[in-house]
XYZ file of C-alpha atoms in Angstrom:
248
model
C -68.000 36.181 -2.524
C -66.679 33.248 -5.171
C -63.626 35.295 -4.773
C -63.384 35.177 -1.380
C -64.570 31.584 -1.833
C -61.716 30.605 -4.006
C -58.859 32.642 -1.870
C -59.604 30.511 0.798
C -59.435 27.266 -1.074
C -56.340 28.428 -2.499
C -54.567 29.211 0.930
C -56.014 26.043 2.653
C -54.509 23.727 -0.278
C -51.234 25.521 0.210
C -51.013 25.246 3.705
C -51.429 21.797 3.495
C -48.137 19.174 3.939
C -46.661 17.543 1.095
C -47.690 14.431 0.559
C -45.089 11.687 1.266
C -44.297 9.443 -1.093
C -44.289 5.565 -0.769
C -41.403 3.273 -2.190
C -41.415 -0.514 -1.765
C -37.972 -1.870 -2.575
C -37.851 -5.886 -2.937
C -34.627 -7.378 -2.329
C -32.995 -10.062 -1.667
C -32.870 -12.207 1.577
C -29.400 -11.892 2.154
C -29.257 -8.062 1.620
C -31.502 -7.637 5.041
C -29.596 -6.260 7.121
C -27.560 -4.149 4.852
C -30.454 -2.688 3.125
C -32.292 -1.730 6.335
C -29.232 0.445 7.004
C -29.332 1.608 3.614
C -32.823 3.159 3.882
C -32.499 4.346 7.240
C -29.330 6.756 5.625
C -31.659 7.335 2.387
C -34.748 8.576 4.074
C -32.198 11.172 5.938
C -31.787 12.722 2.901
C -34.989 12.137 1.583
C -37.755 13.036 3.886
C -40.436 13.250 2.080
C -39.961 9.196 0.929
C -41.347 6.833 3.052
C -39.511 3.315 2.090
C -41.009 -0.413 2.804
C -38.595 -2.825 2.222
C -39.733 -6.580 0.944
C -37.672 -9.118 1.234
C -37.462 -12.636 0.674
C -35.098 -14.759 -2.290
C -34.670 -13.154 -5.122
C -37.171 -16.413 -7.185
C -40.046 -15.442 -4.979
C -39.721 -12.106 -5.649
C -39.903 -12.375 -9.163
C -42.891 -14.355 -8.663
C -44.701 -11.486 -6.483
C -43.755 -9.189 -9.486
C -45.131 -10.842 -12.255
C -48.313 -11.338 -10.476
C -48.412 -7.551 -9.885
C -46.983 -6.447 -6.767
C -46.544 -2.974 -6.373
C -42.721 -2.570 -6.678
C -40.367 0.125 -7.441
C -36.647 -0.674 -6.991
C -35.998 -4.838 -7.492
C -32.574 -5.948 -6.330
C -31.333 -9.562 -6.661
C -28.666 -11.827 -5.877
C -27.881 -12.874 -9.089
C -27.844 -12.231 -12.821
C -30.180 -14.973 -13.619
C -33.039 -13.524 -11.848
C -32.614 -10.112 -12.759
C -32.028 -11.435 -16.767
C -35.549 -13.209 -15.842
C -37.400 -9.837 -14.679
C -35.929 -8.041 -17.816
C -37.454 -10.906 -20.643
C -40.561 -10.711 -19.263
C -40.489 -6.459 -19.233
C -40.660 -5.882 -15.509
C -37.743 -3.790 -15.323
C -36.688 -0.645 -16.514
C -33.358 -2.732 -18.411
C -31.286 1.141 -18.976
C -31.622 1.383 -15.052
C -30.131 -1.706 -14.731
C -26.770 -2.019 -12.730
C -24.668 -4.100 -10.555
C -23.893 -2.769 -7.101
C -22.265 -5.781 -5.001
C -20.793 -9.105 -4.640
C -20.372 -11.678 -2.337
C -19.090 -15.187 -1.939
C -20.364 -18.548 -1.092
C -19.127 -20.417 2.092
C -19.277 -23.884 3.637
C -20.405 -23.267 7.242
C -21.695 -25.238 10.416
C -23.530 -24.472 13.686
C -20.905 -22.920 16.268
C -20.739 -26.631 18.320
C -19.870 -28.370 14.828
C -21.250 -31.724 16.690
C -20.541 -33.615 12.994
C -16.694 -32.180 13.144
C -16.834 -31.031 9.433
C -13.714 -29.258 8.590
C -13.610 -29.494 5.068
C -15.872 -30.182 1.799
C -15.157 -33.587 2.082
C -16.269 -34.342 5.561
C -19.412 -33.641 4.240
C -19.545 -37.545 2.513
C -18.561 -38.643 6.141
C -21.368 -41.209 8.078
C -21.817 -37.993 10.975
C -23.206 -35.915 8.919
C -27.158 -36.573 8.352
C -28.291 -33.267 6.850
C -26.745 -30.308 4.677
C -28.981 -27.071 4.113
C -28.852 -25.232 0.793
C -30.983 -23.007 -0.476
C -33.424 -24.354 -2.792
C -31.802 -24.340 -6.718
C -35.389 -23.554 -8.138
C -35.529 -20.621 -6.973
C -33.140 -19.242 -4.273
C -29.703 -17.462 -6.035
C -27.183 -19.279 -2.972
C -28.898 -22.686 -4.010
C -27.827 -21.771 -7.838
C -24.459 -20.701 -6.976
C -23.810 -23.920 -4.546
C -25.616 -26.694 -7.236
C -23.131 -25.102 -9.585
C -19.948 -25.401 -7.757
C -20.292 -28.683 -6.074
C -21.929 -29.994 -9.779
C -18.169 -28.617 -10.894
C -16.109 -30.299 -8.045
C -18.206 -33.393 -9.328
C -19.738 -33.841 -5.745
C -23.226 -32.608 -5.973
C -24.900 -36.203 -6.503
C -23.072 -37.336 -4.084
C -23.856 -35.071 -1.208
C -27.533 -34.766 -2.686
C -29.278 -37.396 -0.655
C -28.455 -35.043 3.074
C -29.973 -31.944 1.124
C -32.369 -29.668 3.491
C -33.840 -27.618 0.776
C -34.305 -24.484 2.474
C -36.698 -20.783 0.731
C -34.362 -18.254 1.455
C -30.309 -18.436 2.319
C -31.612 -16.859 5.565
C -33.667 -19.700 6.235
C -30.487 -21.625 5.820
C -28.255 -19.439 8.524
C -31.459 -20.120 11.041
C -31.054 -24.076 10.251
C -27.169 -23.388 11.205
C -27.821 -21.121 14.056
C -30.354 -23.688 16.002
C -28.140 -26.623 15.437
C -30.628 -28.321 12.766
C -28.541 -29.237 10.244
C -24.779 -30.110 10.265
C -23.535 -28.237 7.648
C -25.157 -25.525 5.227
C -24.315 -22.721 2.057
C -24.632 -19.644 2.878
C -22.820 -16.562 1.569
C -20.468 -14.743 3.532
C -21.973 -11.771 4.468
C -24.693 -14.104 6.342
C -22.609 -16.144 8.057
C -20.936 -12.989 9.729
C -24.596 -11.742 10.906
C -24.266 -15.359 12.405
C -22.018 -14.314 14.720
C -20.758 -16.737 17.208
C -23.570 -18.582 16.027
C -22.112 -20.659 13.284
C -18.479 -21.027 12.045
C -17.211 -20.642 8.338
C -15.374 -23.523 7.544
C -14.250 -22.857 4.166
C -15.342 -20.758 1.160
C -16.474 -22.139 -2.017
C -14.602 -21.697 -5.625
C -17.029 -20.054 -8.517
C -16.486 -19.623 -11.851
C -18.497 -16.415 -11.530
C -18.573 -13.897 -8.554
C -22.118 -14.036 -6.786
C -23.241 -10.877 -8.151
C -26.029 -8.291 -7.243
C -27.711 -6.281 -9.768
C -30.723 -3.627 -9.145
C -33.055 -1.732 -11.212
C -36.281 0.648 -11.662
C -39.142 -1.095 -12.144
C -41.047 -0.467 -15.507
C -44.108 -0.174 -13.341
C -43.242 2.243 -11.249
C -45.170 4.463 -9.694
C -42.349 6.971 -8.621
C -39.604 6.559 -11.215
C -38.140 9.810 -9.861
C -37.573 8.575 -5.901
C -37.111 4.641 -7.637
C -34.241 5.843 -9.552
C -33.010 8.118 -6.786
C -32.502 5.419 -4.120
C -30.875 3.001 -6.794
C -28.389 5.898 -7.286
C -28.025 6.281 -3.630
C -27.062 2.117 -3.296
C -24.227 2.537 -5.649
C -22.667 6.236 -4.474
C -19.904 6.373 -2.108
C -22.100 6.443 0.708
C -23.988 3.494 0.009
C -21.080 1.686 -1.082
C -19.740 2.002 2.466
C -22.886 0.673 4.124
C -22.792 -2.505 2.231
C -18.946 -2.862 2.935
C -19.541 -2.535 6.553
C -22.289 -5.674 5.965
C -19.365 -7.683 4.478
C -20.206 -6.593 0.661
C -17.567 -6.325 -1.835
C -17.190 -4.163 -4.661
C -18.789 -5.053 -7.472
């Protein structure tokens, strides 16, 4: 009878499904759309993984990390951040690679009501309010205090700052008229569509660059590492270029 017993256990624990496996990827605001796509073309291949995406600027999801959120694959929008997550031993660092860049542009709601054309209308008396993202702790807010800092402008301009949490937060700002002017990075301003209009792109000593990595707490290394690989094959590489990513 226990052998019977046993048999039957044996056969009803085979029978059963796999269970799926759960990966939450945080990444950054601006890789949205682009990384959707990316994980709709991943789970294809892996259909067993089921993949929640997190996504908000790169600071604040450093912050959710350190206080413990469950995360597997981190990617940011700049060095900085990802430098950050690897001092304090959140990432795996030998997992650690860059799989994009992007670049930083000057552009206004579709209307342009203020008639900014260039960098320097920005000093001019029509225009009240200029969205960035916040310096503290969104990567576009980094990359634009450090280029208009450069061009010697950033005091300047600093009194019509709209501090925004994300750059997406800044392309909604541009897309519902509320500001005059704003820095977003390319790749956003084309999911703008006729919604806003790139006036000019911003100079930078350094590419905006995106790195991504396994996190040291994962709790699926295996699938982590797999999608990471997967973001900078071939195939992955030509989702992001069809979002407006370059090369990195």
């Amino acid at each position: 009878m226990k052998k019977i017993l046993l048999s039957l256990a044996i056969a009803l624990l085979t029978a059963l499904p796999a269970q799926a496996a759960d990966l939450t990827v945080s990444a950054a605001a601006s890789l949205t759309d682009a990384f959707n796509a990316v994980k709709a073309e991943f789970t294809k291949t892996h259909p067993g993984v089921n993949v929640t995406m997190n996504f908000a600027a790169s600071g604040a999801l450093l912050s959710q990390m350190e206080k413990g959120a469950p995360v597997d694959v981190f990617a940011s929008a700049d060095q900085k951040t990802m430098d950050m997550a690897v001092e304090k031993k959140l990432i795996d660092a030998p997992t650690r690679v860059n799989f994009a860049q992007n670049s930083l542009t000057l552009t206004v709601p579709a209307a342009n009501p203020a008639k900014v054309k260039d960098l320097a209308s920005l000093k001019g008396a029509s225009v009240k309010r200029v969205a960035i993202g916040n310096p503290d702790s969104v990567p576009v807010g980094r990359y634009t205090k450090a280029a208009l800092t450069k061009m010697g402008e950033w005091d300047a301009l600093a009194p019509k700052f709209v501090m925004a949490e994300s750059v997406r937060q800044v392309l909604d700002y541009l897309a519902r008229g509320e500001v005059d002017a704003g820095f977003v990075y390319g790749t956003d301003a084309k999911q703008g569509g006729d919604k806003v209009t790139i006036v000019a792109e911003i100079p930078l000593e350094k590419p905006v660059s995106y790195p991504i990595a396994v996190l040291s707490a994962s709790a699926d290394k295996k699938n982590a590492a797999a999608f990471v690989a997967f973001v900078v094959s071939p195939e992955g590489q030509a989702i992001l270029a069809k979002y407006g990513f370059k090369k990195p």
